[in-house]
mmCIF file of C-alpha atoms and ligand atoms in Angstrom:
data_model
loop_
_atom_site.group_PDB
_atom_site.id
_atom_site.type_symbol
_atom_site.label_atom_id
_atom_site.label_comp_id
_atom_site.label_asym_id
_atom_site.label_seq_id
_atom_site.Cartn_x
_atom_site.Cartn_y
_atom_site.Cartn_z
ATOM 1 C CA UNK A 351 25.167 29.728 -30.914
ATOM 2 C CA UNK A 352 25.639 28.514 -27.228
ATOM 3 C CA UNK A 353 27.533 29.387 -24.599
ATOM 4 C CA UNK A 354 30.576 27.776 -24.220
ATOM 5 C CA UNK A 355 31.849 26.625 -20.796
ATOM 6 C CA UNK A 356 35.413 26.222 -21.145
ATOM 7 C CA UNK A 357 37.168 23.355 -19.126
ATOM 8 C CA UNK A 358 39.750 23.264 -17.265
ATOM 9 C CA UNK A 359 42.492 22.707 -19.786
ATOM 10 C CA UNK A 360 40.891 25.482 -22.018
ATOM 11 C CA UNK A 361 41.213 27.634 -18.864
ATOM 12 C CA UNK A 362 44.441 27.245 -18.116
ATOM 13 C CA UNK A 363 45.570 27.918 -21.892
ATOM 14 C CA UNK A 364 43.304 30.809 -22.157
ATOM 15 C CA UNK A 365 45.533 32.191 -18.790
ATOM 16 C CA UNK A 366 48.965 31.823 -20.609
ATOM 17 C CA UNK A 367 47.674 33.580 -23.781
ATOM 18 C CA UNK A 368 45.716 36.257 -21.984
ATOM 19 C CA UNK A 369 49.422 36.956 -19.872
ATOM 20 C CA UNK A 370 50.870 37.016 -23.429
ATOM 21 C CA UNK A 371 48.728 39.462 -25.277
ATOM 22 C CA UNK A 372 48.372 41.683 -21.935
ATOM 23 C CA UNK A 373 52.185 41.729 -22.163
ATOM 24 C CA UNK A 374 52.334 42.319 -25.946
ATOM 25 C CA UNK A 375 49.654 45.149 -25.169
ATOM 26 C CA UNK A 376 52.103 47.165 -22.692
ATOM 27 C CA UNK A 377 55.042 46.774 -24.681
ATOM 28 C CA UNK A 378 53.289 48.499 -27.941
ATOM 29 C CA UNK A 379 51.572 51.335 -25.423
ATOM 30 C CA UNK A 380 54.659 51.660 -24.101
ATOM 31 C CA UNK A 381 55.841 52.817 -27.817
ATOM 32 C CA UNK A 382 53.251 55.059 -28.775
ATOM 33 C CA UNK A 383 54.667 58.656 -29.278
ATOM 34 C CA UNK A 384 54.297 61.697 -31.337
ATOM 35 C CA UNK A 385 55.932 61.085 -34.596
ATOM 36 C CA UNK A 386 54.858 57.626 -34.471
ATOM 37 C CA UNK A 387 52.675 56.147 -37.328
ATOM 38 C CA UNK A 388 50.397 53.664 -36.174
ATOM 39 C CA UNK A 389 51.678 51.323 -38.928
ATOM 40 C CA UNK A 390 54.645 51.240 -37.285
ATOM 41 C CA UNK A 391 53.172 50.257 -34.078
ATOM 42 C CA UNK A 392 50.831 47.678 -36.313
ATOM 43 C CA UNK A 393 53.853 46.477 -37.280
ATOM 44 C CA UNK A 394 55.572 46.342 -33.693
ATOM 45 C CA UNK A 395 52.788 44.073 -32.442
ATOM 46 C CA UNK A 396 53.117 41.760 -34.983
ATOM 47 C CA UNK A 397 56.432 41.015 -35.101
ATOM 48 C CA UNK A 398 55.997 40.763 -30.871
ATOM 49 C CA UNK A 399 52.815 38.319 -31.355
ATOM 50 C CA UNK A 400 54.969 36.087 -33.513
ATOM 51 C CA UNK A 401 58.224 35.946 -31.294
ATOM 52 C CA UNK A 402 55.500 34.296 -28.684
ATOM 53 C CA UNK A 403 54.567 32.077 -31.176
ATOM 54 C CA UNK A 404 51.225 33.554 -31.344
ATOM 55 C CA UNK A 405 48.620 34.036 -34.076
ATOM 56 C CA UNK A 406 47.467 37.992 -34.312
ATOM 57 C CA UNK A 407 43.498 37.171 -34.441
ATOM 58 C CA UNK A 408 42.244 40.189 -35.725
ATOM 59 C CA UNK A 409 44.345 39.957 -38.949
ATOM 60 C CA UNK A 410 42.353 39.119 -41.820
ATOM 61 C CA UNK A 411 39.740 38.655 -39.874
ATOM 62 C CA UNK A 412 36.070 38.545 -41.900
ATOM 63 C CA UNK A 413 32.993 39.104 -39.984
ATOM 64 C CA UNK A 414 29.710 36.837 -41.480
ATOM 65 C CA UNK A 415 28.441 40.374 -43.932
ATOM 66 C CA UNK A 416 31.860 42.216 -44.017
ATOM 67 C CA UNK A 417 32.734 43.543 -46.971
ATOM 68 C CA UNK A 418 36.297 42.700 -46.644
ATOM 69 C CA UNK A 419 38.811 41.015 -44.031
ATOM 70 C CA UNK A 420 40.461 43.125 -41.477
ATOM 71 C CA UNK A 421 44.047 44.031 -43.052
ATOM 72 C CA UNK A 422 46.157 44.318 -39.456
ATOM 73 C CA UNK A 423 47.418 43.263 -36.367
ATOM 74 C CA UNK A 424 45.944 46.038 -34.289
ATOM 75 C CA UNK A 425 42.622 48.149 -34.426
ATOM 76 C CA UNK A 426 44.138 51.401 -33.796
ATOM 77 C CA UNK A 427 41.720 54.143 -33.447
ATOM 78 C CA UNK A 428 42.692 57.912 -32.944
ATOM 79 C CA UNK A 429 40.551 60.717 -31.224
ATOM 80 C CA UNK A 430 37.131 61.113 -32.650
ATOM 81 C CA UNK A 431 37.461 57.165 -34.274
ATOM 82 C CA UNK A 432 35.727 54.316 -31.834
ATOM 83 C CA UNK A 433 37.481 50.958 -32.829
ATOM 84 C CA UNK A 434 38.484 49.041 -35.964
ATOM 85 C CA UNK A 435 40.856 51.743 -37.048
ATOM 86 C CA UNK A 436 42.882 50.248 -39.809
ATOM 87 C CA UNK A 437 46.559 51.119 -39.065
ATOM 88 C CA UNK A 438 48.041 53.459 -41.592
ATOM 89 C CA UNK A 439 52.087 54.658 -43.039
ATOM 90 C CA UNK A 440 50.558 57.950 -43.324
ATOM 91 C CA UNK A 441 48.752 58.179 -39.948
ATOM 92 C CA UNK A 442 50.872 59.808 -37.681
ATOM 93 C CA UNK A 443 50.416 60.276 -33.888
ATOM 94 C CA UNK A 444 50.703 64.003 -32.585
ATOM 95 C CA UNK A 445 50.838 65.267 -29.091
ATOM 96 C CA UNK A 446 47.572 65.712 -27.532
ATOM 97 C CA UNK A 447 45.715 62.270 -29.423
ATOM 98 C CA UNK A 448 44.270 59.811 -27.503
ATOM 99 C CA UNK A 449 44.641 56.464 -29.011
ATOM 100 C CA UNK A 450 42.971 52.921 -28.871
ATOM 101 C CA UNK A 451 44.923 49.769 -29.054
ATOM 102 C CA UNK A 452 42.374 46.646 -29.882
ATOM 103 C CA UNK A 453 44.400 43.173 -30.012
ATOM 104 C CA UNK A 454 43.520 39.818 -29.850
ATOM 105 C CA UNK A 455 45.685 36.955 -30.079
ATOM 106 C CA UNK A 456 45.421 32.621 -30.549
ATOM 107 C CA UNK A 457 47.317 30.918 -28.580
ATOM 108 C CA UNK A 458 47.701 27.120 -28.943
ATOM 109 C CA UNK A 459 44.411 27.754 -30.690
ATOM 110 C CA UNK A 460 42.495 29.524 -28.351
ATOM 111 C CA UNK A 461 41.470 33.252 -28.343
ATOM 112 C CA UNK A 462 42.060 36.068 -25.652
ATOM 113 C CA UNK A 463 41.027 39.747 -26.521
ATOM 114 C CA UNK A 464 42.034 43.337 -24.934
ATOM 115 C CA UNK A 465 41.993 46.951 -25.140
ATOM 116 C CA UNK A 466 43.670 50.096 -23.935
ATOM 117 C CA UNK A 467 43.108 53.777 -25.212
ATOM 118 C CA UNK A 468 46.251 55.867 -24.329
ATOM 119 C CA UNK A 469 47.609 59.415 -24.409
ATOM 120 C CA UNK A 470 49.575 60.621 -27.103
ATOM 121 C CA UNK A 471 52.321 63.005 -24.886
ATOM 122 C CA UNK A 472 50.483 65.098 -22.859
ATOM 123 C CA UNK A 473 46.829 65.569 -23.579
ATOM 124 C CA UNK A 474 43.953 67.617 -22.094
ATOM 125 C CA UNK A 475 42.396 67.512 -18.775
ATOM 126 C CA UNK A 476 38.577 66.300 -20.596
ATOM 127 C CA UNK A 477 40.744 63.780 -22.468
ATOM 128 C CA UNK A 478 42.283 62.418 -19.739
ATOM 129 C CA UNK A 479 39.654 62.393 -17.633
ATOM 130 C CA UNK A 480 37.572 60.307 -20.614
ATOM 131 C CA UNK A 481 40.178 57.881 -20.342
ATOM 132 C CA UNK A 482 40.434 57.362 -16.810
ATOM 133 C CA UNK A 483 36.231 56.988 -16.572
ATOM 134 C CA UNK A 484 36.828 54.526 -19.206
ATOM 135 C CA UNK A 485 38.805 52.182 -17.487
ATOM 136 C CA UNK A 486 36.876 52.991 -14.573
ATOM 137 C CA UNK A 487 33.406 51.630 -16.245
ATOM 138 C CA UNK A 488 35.623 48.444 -17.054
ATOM 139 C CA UNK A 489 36.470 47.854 -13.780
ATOM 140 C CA UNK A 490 32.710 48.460 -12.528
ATOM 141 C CA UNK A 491 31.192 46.132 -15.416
ATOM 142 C CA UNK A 492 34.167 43.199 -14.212
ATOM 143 C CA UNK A 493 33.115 43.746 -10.438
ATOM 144 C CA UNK A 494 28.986 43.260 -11.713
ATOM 145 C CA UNK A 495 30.206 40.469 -13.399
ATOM 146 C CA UNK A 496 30.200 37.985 -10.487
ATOM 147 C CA UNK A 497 29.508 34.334 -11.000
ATOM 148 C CA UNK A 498 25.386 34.007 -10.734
ATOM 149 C CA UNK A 499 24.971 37.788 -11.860
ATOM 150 C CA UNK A 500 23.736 38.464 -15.618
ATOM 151 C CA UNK A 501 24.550 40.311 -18.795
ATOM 152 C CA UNK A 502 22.024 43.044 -18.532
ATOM 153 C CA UNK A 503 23.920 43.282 -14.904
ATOM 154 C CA UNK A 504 27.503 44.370 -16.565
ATOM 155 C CA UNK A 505 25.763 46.277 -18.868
ATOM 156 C CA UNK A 506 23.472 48.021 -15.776
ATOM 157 C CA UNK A 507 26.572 48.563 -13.955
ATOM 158 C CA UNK A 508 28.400 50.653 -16.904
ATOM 159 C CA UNK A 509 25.116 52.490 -17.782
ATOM 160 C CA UNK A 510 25.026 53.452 -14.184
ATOM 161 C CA UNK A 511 28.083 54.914 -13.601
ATOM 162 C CA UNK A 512 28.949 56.514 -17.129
ATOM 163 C CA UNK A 513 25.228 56.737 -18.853
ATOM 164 C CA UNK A 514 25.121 60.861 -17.710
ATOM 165 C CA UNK A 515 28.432 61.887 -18.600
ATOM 166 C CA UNK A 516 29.221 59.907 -21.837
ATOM 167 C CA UNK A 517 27.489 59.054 -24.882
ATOM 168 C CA UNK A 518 27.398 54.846 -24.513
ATOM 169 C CA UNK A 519 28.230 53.297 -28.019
ATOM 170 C CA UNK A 520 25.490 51.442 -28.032
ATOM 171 C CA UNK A 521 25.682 49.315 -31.660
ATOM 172 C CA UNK A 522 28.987 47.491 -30.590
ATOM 173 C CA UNK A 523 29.768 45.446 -27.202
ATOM 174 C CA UNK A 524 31.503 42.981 -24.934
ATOM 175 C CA UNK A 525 31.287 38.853 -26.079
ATOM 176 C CA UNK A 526 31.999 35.472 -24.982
ATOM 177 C CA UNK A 527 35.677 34.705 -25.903
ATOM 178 C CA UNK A 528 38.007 31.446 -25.901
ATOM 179 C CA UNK A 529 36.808 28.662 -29.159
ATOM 180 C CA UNK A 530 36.527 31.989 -31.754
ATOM 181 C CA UNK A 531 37.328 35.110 -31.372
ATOM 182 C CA UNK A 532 33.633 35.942 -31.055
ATOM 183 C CA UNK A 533 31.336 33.930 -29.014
ATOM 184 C CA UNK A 534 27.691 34.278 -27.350
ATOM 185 C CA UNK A 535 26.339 35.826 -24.956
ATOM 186 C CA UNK A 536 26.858 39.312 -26.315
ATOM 187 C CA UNK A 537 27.112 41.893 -23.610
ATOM 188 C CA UNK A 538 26.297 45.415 -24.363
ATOM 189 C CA UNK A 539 27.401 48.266 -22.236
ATOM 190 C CA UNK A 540 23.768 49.300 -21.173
ATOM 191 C CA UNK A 541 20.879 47.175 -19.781
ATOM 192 C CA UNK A 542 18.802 46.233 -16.803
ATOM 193 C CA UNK A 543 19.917 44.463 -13.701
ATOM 194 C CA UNK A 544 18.626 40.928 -13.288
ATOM 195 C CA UNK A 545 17.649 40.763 -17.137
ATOM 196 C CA UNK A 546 20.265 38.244 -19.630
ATOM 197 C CA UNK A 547 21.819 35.600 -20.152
ATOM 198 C CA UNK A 548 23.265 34.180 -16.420
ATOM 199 C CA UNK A 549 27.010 34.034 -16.129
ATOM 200 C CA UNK A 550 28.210 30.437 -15.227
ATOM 201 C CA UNK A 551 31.441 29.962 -13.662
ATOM 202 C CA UNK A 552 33.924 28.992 -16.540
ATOM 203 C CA UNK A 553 32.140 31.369 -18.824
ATOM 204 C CA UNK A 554 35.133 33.750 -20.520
ATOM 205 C CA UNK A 555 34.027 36.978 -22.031
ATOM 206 C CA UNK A 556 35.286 40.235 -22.965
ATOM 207 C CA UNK A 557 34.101 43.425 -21.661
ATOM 208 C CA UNK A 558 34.894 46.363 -23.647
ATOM 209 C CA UNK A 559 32.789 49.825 -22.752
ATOM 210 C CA UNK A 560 33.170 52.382 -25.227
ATOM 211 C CA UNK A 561 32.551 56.245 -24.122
ATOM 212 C CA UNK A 562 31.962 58.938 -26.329
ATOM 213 C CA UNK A 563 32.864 62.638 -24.930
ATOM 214 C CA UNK A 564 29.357 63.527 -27.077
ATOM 215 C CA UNK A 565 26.890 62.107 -28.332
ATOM 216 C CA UNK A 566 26.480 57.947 -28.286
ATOM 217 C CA UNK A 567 25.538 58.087 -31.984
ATOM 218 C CA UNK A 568 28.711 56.256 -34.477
ATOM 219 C CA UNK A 569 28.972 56.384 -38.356
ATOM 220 C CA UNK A 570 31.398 53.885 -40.950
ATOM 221 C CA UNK A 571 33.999 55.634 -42.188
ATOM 222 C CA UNK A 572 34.524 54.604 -46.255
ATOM 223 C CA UNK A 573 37.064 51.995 -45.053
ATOM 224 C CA UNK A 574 34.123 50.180 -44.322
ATOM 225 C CA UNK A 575 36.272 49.395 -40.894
ATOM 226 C CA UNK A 576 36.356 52.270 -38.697
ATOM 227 C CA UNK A 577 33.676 53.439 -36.562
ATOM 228 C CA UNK A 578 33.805 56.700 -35.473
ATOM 229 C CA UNK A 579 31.807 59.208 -33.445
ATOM 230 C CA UNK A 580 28.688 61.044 -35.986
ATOM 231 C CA UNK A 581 29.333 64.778 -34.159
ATOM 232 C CA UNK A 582 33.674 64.156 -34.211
ATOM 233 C CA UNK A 583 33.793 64.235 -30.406
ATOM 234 C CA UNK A 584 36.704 62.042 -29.038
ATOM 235 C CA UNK A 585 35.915 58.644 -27.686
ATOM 236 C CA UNK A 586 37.880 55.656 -25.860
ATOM 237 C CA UNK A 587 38.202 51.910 -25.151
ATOM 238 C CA UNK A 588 39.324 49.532 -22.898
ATOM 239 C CA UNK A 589 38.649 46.049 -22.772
ATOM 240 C CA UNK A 590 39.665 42.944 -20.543
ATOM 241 C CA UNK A 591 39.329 39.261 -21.295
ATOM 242 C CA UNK A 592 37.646 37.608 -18.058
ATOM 243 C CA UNK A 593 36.746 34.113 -16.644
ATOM 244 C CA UNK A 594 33.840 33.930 -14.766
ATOM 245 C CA UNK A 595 34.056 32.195 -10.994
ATOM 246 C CA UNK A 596 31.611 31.500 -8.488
ATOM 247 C CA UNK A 597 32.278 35.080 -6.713
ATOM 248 C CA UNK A 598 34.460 37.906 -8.211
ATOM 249 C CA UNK A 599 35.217 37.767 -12.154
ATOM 250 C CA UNK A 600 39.409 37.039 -12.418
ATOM 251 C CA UNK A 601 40.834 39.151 -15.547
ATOM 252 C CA UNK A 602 42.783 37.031 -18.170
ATOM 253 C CA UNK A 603 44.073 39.296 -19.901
ATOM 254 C CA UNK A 604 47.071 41.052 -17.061
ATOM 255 C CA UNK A 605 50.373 40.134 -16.800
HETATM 256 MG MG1 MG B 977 36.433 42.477 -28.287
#
């Protein structure tokens, strides 16, 4: 598949649904809570996505070689699970979880994508700190994302700062965004500087660094959805939706 430039108009779009979703994204953070099941919070985010008029994009969603469609609104994945968590009635959040909200959205029939992993009450100092270097290797893989700089340049700038303290999932990474919900290039959270596909201005792609506390190593859980970590160690996610410009990256997906 090619990389798709997106013009102006698609731009502009992709802006007022990435302000959506990161709104939609805050509101059902903002809710998370011990006691909480995270159907209820599936549930939440759906009814929020359609009171924008929005399309939830991960919901029955069917990769090409999945065994079945994705049955929510939300990936919600607790503790020692990566992503694709399929929100459950009888998974409830407890003080001291960490928990990963995955949503993307289509708006006027384009696609923005974004992810947060957040505390559940108060949780321990390693946790937190997990998160915060988390968001941190997003920020440093958006900053190494600057128009003229390349894929294995993101993916450099992640391994670089987060390679000796985390275990890098390594199977699952960032992607073009916009015309699907999936697009080329695909932009793992490792590489070499200099090496890639180039980013063009008007590029959009998600970045989405996943950190394991152990080992990088993942396994399928028997929902044949969630990923989780093969020693149990806890792991976290955040992810922006970005345009790439001639200098510094601008994220789509804030409010
Ligand atoms: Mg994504």
């Amino acid at each position: 598949m090619a990389i798709i430039i997106k013009t102006p108009e698609q731009i502009k779009t992709i802006k007022e649904g990435g302000k959506i979703l990161a709104k939609v994204l805050a509101k059902v953070a903002k809710k998370v809570e011990p006691g909480i099941s995270t159907y209820d919070l599936d549930k939440y985010a759906y009814d929020l996505i359609k009171e924008e008029g929005c399309i939830p994009a991960f919901l029955n969603y069917k990769p090409v070689g999945a065994p079945k469609a994705f049955p929510a609104t939300i990936c919600i994945s607790v503790n020692n699970e990566i992503v694709h968590g399929i929100p459950l009635k009888t998974k409830i959040l407890k003080e001291g979880d960490i928990v990963s909200l995955d949503l993307g959205l289509k708006y006027k029939g384009l696609f923005t994508d974004h992810a947060v992993t957040v505390p559940v009450g108060v949780i321990s100092k390693v946790d937190q700190k997990l998160l915060d270097d988390t968001k941190k290797a997003l920020e440093i893989g958006i900053w190494a994302a600057q128009g003229g700089a390349t894929v294995g340049d993101i993916g450099h700038a992640i391994e670089s700062f987060a390679g000796k303290k985390y275990g890098i999932v390594r199977e699952l990474a960032g992607h073009g965004v916009g015309v699907k919900i999936h697009e080329d290039p695909y932009v793992p959270n490792f590489g070499k500087a200099g090496k890639g596909q180039k980013l063009i201005p008007g590029m959009i792609i998600a970045i989405e660094p996943m950190l394991n506390i152990g080992k990088a190593s993942i396994i399928s859980a028997n929902d044949n959805w969630t990923i989780k970590t093969s020693d149990g160690s806890r792991s976290a996610h955040f992810e922006h939706t970005i345009l790439i410009t001639e200098g510094e990256a601008e994220i789509i997906t804030k409010i």
